[in-house]
């Protein structure tokens, strides 16, 4: 009931009450709502990050729900493994799976989700997602604590990044806490959004080490295979790869390339293959499903990453976890990811990458490289989701004790922080949002919304036993989900 | 056995749930919506008539006024005949099937019967309805040839839309009968 009241009068009392009781109980459980445009069935780093993090938080006893937009016929409410509840809200998709933002149209549905699930912390993901920014904006209007995770690096120079950086400044200036995936990413975000570095934490991504285990028997010993797995786009440095392939293939007749991924730059690689007649030595596998990635990785000796910008490179951790020697460009957050002896870092030029690859090939021939099993054993414990969840939990604990700015101070902060013009515009938008919320509270009062039945968290009805029973009798599990 | 209880629907209006137990394997649930209030009828009528009088004031054509009267009467009739549901009932007969009926304010009644071999289960589900997320009761249908798959879903109490506490009561009562057969 406490949270109910808190939603009803966002600015003052409820928040102060929440603050005192959270300082007393540090291991209290949170009701978390993850919001992002990107979730399954779409595939990618952000999607799997949200899913894995939610699963670990559920195991720690928190209640987690996810809100995303509807994907084709997948709309409404769905349950995933362990009772993870996903709301696929019918919001219009505009560009690149990101929803259109008008700042207002998503409020009724998001408010409904926040109220009926008794959410205490709203965690938005990815700066490309308009829905995440909308949710942050509405959550602050409703007086909920907010956390934002940034998954990508951005430039400062061109027009589009100037605009997105401005939006990010507005969106993050009154957010309680921000999480970045690497120190480089933190630096980038702090500069882009002119934030106080103290409210920015670094929590890296993780891989599931049981998914990526080495298997040296899959390697062909009469040759050296270099594996590249990335989307074939400009950002991933595919043009560099196109320069490396002919140069090294000329020098080493037993060198083979295995390239997984799809994208507009595929044509560059096909041209190179055509021009130098390398059809038997350069294999283009096309788009790979996540479950097939390991099967490709274990065939190789060396993993090559040619990215030009990268906040935290998951691919090199996956490669190293499969026991491959990693060669990568020294850009973004990559130097922080692996210990020095497991990775060879080069400048993002063809010559430097060739030199780096040559040394690793020479080491491979002389047999002085560590064995795949020993590399796996070291990488296995570096990045685990359990660790990520523990660190995120600390962020939630800290955020739950913080105060959400009441409307007047929020307006003041917006105008002080975001410049006189855009600050005033967004302060006006914030006032409209607040008035819209009051209208909705009058039309559909909070007391008329039924509290959702918890499938996760301390009051969950969906316990481990019911999941076991579910396999035996279906009618039973339905009782558990619905009654 | 008969009980009558008051609940609210998702808009906060009072509805009444009437559970009749005809025998141990036959139960009937009736959800009655509130009657249309006189004030609402007056407001709509006044709106149409004021509008038509304004048009009449400028055109000086009496046909406008007669049209307004006809429109009000016809739309009232259509409303009570096709839109306004007075009460909806769900009759569950173990081993035989489920009968759904809705009575309109004019006295028109529509009835559907679902055989037991087509019914997989009755569950409470969540859905996005307009700008709200609500709970509703629904019957899961199966194709007798494929007993494990759900072929379609029939929502119950569509016009009265009771809240969760009312749905849970009906759900538990239905499950008592369904679990016996």
XYZ file of C-alpha atoms in Angstrom, chain A residues 25-464:
440
model
C 16.909 -2.890 5.759
C 19.755 -3.068 3.280
C 18.808 -6.480 1.835
C 15.288 -5.519 0.935
C 13.778 -6.754 -2.291
C 12.970 -4.449 -5.160
C 10.222 -4.485 -7.744
C 12.125 -3.753 -10.924
C 10.768 -2.880 -14.343
C 13.270 -3.170 -17.196
C 12.261 -1.012 -20.151
C 13.819 -1.147 -23.584
C 12.739 -1.241 -27.194
C 15.093 -4.115 -27.707
C 14.052 -7.521 -26.447
C 13.399 -11.009 -27.767
C 12.417 -11.975 -30.461
C 14.903 -9.328 -31.635
C 18.466 -10.606 -31.110
C 21.554 -8.785 -29.916
C 23.756 -7.736 -27.021
C 21.219 -5.506 -25.250
C 18.498 -8.145 -25.504
C 20.558 -10.927 -23.973
C 21.920 -8.531 -21.321
C 18.379 -7.682 -20.157
C 17.308 -11.321 -20.195
C 20.308 -12.716 -18.332
C 20.364 -9.902 -15.776
C 16.640 -10.362 -15.094
C 17.059 -14.098 -14.607
C 19.868 -13.584 -12.077
C 17.880 -10.912 -10.201
C 14.875 -13.266 -10.035
C 17.107 -15.911 -8.508
C 18.160 -13.367 -5.918
C 14.519 -12.925 -4.961
C 13.658 -9.642 -6.648
C 10.567 -9.121 -8.697
C 11.366 -8.298 -12.316
C 9.063 -7.417 -15.205
C 10.105 -6.269 -18.662
C 8.288 -3.746 -20.854
C 9.001 -3.563 -24.559
C 7.029 -2.816 -27.717
C 4.996 -5.364 -29.660
C 6.858 -7.380 -32.281
C 4.487 -8.269 -35.173
C 2.038 -10.779 -33.742
C 3.782 -10.963 -30.384
C 1.817 -8.537 -28.232
C 0.185 -8.566 -24.828
C 1.611 -10.250 -21.754
C 3.971 -13.234 -21.938
C 5.860 -15.268 -19.396
C 9.398 -16.518 -19.995
C 11.529 -18.966 -17.974
C 11.139 -18.749 -14.164
C 8.079 -16.505 -14.389
C 9.815 -13.538 -16.030
C 6.888 -11.420 -17.175
C 7.157 -9.444 -20.401
C 4.718 -6.749 -21.506
C 4.704 -6.313 -25.267
C 2.931 -2.941 -25.459
C 1.309 -1.886 -28.738
C 3.394 1.221 -29.482
C 4.227 2.312 -33.009
C 7.677 1.285 -34.241
C 9.350 4.036 -36.220
C 12.905 3.205 -37.210
C 15.290 0.330 -36.545
C 12.946 -1.340 -34.004
C 12.859 1.889 -31.992
C 9.464 3.386 -31.169
C 8.353 6.871 -32.108
C 8.551 9.283 -29.243
C 5.998 11.957 -28.548
C 6.801 12.018 -24.813
C 3.138 11.407 -23.965
C 1.426 8.594 -25.824
C 3.203 5.850 -23.901
C 2.233 7.235 -20.466
C -1.169 5.489 -20.028
C 0.202 1.997 -20.665
C 3.505 2.470 -18.832
C 1.669 3.966 -15.860
C -0.622 0.956 -15.854
C 2.397 -1.384 -15.805
C 4.160 0.573 -13.041
C 1.064 0.809 -10.857
C -0.270 -2.715 -11.171
C 3.154 -4.283 -10.690
C 3.916 -1.937 -7.743
C 7.256 -1.026 -9.333
C 9.864 0.725 -7.173
C 12.809 0.970 -9.579
C 12.579 1.614 -13.316
C 15.671 0.414 -15.183
C 15.912 1.634 -18.790
C 18.378 0.185 -21.293
C 20.175 1.556 -24.367
C 20.387 5.145 -25.490
C 19.020 4.208 -28.942
C 15.703 3.198 -27.446
C 13.063 5.928 -27.437
C 10.833 3.848 -25.196
C 13.565 3.700 -22.543
C 13.817 7.502 -22.491
C 10.023 7.843 -22.381
C 9.870 5.439 -19.464
C 12.543 7.381 -17.559
C 10.619 10.586 -18.140
C 7.280 9.141 -16.969
C 8.834 7.300 -14.030
C 10.305 10.560 -12.746
C 6.914 12.242 -13.157
C 5.326 9.416 -11.151
C 7.990 9.695 -8.456
C 9.775 6.392 -9.059
C 13.520 5.815 -8.798
C 15.306 5.436 -12.108
C 18.422 3.669 -13.393
C 19.753 3.811 -16.931
C 22.231 1.480 -18.633
C 24.134 2.779 -21.636
C 25.347 0.082 -24.006
C 27.073 2.051 -26.733
C 29.708 4.663 -27.485
C 28.908 7.822 -29.390
C 30.755 10.551 -31.222
C 30.668 14.273 -30.591
C 31.285 15.813 -33.980
C 28.477 15.164 -36.448
C 24.969 16.643 -36.374
C 23.150 13.464 -35.391
C 25.384 12.848 -32.398
C 25.090 16.468 -31.274
C 21.306 16.039 -31.264
C 21.275 12.652 -29.536
C 23.760 13.924 -26.960
C 21.442 16.822 -26.183
C 18.518 14.447 -25.735
C 20.655 12.235 -23.528
C 21.601 15.230 -21.382
C 17.940 16.053 -20.857
C 16.980 12.476 -20.201
C 19.789 11.716 -17.742
C 20.070 15.004 -15.852
C 17.582 13.911 -13.183
C 18.047 10.141 -13.435
C 19.172 8.649 -10.109
C 21.937 6.409 -11.374
C 23.606 5.472 -14.642
C 25.385 2.224 -15.432
C 28.002 1.864 -18.183
C 29.594 -1.310 -19.488
C 33.233 -0.150 -19.427
C 35.363 2.739 -18.134
C 35.733 4.099 -21.663
C 31.972 4.029 -22.005
C 31.622 5.806 -18.657
C 33.980 8.549 -19.755
C 32.079 8.885 -23.009
C 28.667 9.032 -21.330
C 29.799 11.482 -18.653
C 31.100 13.820 -21.346
C 28.131 13.422 -23.645
C 25.477 13.979 -21.021
C 27.538 16.327 -18.775
C 26.915 14.156 -15.733
C 28.391 14.006 -12.278
C 30.792 11.005 -12.514
C 29.840 9.903 -9.004
C 26.407 8.725 -10.083
C 27.843 6.638 -12.932
C 28.841 3.025 -12.182
C 30.729 0.588 -14.372
C 29.286 -2.920 -14.581
C 30.642 -4.955 -17.502
C 28.672 -7.377 -19.598
C 29.065 -11.107 -19.062
C 29.037 -14.321 -21.034
C 27.699 -17.682 -20.011
C 30.921 -19.729 -19.763
C 29.059 -23.034 -19.991
C 27.862 -22.035 -23.472
C 31.373 -21.292 -24.712
C 33.683 -24.191 -23.946
C 36.772 -25.104 -25.975
C 36.902 -28.220 -28.142
C 40.353 -28.521 -29.815
C 39.326 -31.697 -31.658
C 37.221 -29.542 -34.008
C 40.333 -27.760 -35.270
C 42.033 -28.896 -38.445
C 45.711 -29.221 -37.593
C 47.070 -28.938 -41.146
C 46.032 -25.307 -41.317
C 45.623 -22.173 -39.227
C 42.075 -20.820 -39.108
C 41.239 -17.223 -38.246
C 37.638 -16.688 -37.108
C 35.804 -13.381 -37.449
C 32.274 -13.091 -36.051
C 30.600 -9.705 -36.301
C 27.928 -7.885 -38.188
C 29.440 -6.867 -41.527
C 29.028 -3.116 -41.124
C 31.356 -0.132 -41.271
C 31.585 0.215 -37.462
C 33.043 -3.276 -37.211
C 35.981 -2.378 -39.483
C 35.144 -4.762 -42.298
C 37.137 -2.587 -44.715
C 40.261 -3.324 -42.637
C 39.461 -7.019 -42.842
C 39.233 -6.698 -46.619
C 42.801 -5.318 -46.594
C 44.199 -7.976 -44.256
C 42.882 -11.051 -46.042
C 44.888 -10.840 -49.324
C 48.098 -9.733 -47.614
C 48.211 -12.600 -45.139
C 46.879 -15.244 -47.530
C 49.746 -14.410 -49.861
C 52.360 -14.946 -47.135
C 50.868 -18.026 -45.461
C 49.485 -20.670 -47.815
C 47.946 -22.674 -44.923
C 45.893 -19.756 -43.580
C 42.083 -19.947 -43.715
C 39.430 -17.377 -42.814
C 36.022 -18.236 -41.372
C 33.692 -15.225 -41.334
C 30.283 -15.301 -39.663
C 27.744 -12.484 -39.887
C 25.725 -10.533 -42.369
C 25.527 -6.897 -43.354
C 25.982 -4.278 -46.058
C 29.796 -4.692 -46.129
C 29.580 -8.317 -47.237
C 30.156 -7.101 -50.774
C 33.663 -5.850 -49.822
C 34.687 -9.339 -48.691
C 33.127 -10.983 -51.725
C 35.074 -8.659 -54.011
C 38.347 -9.508 -52.252
C 37.602 -13.214 -52.498
C 36.811 -12.866 -56.199
C 39.842 -10.714 -57.012
C 42.452 -12.916 -55.331
C 40.759 -16.267 -56.097
C 40.449 -17.245 -52.434
C 37.165 -19.176 -52.619
C 38.608 -22.255 -50.908
C 40.286 -20.270 -48.124
C 37.811 -17.542 -47.181
C 34.445 -18.880 -46.084
C 31.510 -16.482 -45.614
C 28.947 -18.181 -43.396
C 26.245 -15.478 -43.416
C 24.055 -14.673 -40.428
C 24.601 -17.011 -37.474
C 22.139 -17.859 -34.755
C 23.407 -17.481 -31.212
C 23.388 -21.229 -30.618
C 25.579 -21.855 -33.689
C 28.283 -19.366 -32.716
C 30.181 -21.769 -30.488
C 30.283 -24.391 -33.259
C 32.075 -21.885 -35.496
C 34.399 -20.516 -32.794
C 35.851 -23.894 -31.795
C 36.999 -24.546 -35.377
C 39.479 -21.662 -35.223
C 42.911 -20.987 -33.727
C 42.824 -17.195 -33.714
C 39.912 -14.825 -33.134
C 40.141 -11.519 -34.992
C 38.152 -8.406 -34.105
C 38.531 -5.321 -36.304
C 35.975 -2.987 -34.677
C 36.480 0.752 -35.058
C 34.378 1.608 -32.015
C 33.191 -0.631 -29.210
C 31.933 0.025 -25.662
C 32.556 -3.495 -24.406
C 33.314 -6.255 -26.871
C 31.364 -9.395 -25.975
C 32.645 -11.232 -29.033
C 36.291 -11.315 -27.874
C 35.272 -12.700 -24.469
C 33.277 -15.412 -26.209
C 36.244 -16.124 -28.458
C 38.673 -16.338 -25.544
C 36.221 -18.475 -23.590
C 36.313 -20.975 -26.455
C 40.108 -21.063 -26.078
C 41.080 -18.939 -29.062
C 43.960 -16.479 -29.101
C 42.444 -13.019 -29.603
C 43.790 -10.283 -31.882
C 41.902 -7.009 -31.709
C 42.052 -3.305 -32.465
C 42.864 -0.999 -29.557
C 39.647 1.061 -29.574
C 37.012 2.069 -27.025
C 36.684 -0.207 -24.047
C 38.471 -3.184 -25.594
C 41.827 -2.794 -23.723
C 39.973 -3.179 -20.391
C 38.251 -6.401 -21.330
C 40.907 -9.134 -21.253
C 44.246 -9.505 -19.419
C 47.237 -8.534 -21.577
C 48.611 -12.008 -22.269
C 45.315 -13.288 -23.679
C 44.902 -10.557 -26.251
C 47.128 -8.932 -28.874
C 46.159 -5.302 -29.352
C 46.903 -3.445 -32.594
C 46.207 -0.026 -34.033
C 43.178 0.057 -36.339
C 45.289 -0.034 -39.528
C 45.892 -2.865 -41.963
C 49.636 -2.833 -41.355
C 49.451 -2.975 -37.579
C 46.780 -5.706 -37.597
C 48.877 -7.771 -40.069
C 51.945 -7.420 -37.840
C 49.915 -8.493 -34.811
C 48.462 -11.493 -36.622
C 51.941 -12.480 -37.903
C 53.359 -12.668 -34.380
C 50.426 -14.766 -33.181
C 50.711 -17.067 -36.219
C 54.445 -17.484 -35.502
C 53.679 -18.317 -31.856
C 51.012 -20.785 -32.972
C 53.495 -22.548 -35.279
C 56.155 -22.730 -32.561
C 53.518 -24.002 -30.103
C 54.296 -21.370 -27.493
C 50.648 -20.331 -27.078
C 48.739 -21.405 -23.954
C 46.371 -24.328 -24.434
C 42.654 -23.651 -25.106
C 41.665 -25.278 -21.812
C 43.962 -23.006 -19.799
C 42.623 -19.874 -21.562
C 39.054 -21.000 -20.876
C 39.845 -21.636 -17.217
C 41.105 -18.082 -16.827
C 38.300 -16.368 -18.733
C 35.564 -18.487 -17.140
C 35.487 -16.517 -13.903
C 36.156 -13.054 -15.320
C 32.661 -12.149 -16.446
C 29.706 -13.938 -14.903
C 26.096 -12.837 -14.813
C 25.952 -13.587 -11.119
C 28.599 -10.962 -10.521
C 26.779 -8.498 -12.787
C 23.537 -9.098 -10.870
C 25.230 -8.580 -7.497
C 26.703 -5.283 -8.603
C 23.424 -4.140 -10.140
C 21.670 -5.047 -6.898
C 24.002 -2.663 -5.057
C 23.028 0.085 -7.495
C 19.342 -0.611 -6.775
C 19.949 -0.540 -3.017
C 21.650 2.799 -3.329
C 19.023 4.224 -5.670
C 16.121 3.084 -3.475
C 17.483 5.288 -0.695
C 17.665 8.349 -2.894
C 15.060 11.009 -3.280
C 13.159 11.532 -6.512
C 13.144 15.228 -7.334
C 9.751 16.851 -6.798
C 8.358 18.717 -9.787
C 9.547 22.213 -8.867
C 13.136 21.114 -8.261
C 13.054 18.951 -11.348
C 12.087 21.950 -13.455
C 14.828 23.980 -11.868
C 17.364 21.226 -12.545
C 16.288 20.907 -16.176
C 16.695 24.637 -16.782
C 20.000 24.848 -14.937
C 21.465 21.762 -16.547
C 20.302 21.694 -20.144
C 20.702 25.270 -21.274
C 18.086 28.043 -21.364
C 16.322 26.992 -24.586
C 16.083 23.216 -24.508
C 15.895 23.296 -20.708
C 12.815 25.491 -20.833
C 11.230 23.398 -23.587
C 11.679 20.174 -21.669
C 10.596 21.790 -18.400
C 7.368 22.698 -20.217
C 7.058 19.125 -21.486
C 7.592 17.845 -17.940
C 4.757 20.059 -16.686
C 2.462 18.797 -19.469
C 3.412 15.229 -18.595
C 2.509 15.885 -14.966
C -0.856 17.376 -15.944
C -1.511 14.403 -18.240
C -0.729 12.092 -15.334
C -3.229 13.957 -13.130
C -5.850 13.606 -15.880
C -5.193 9.866 -16.120
C -5.353 9.525 -12.351
C -8.755 11.158 -12.467
C -10.016 9.034 -15.396
C -8.616 5.715 -14.165
C -7.778 6.030 -10.456
C -5.030 3.785 -9.083
C -7.495 2.011 -6.799
C -9.382 0.674 -9.832
C -6.321 -1.108 -11.189
C -5.998 -4.656 -9.986
C -2.641 -5.523 -8.481
C -0.906 -7.995 -10.745
C -0.310 -11.479 -9.419
C 3.419 -11.874 -8.767
C 5.245 -14.633 -10.564
C 8.638 -13.516 -9.218
C 9.848 -11.692 -6.120
C 9.091 -12.199 -2.417
C 5.319 -12.665 -2.847
C 5.539 -14.935 -5.835
C 2.935 -17.620 -6.375
C 4.951 -19.385 -9.048
C 7.368 -21.399 -6.952
C 9.887 -23.997 -7.998
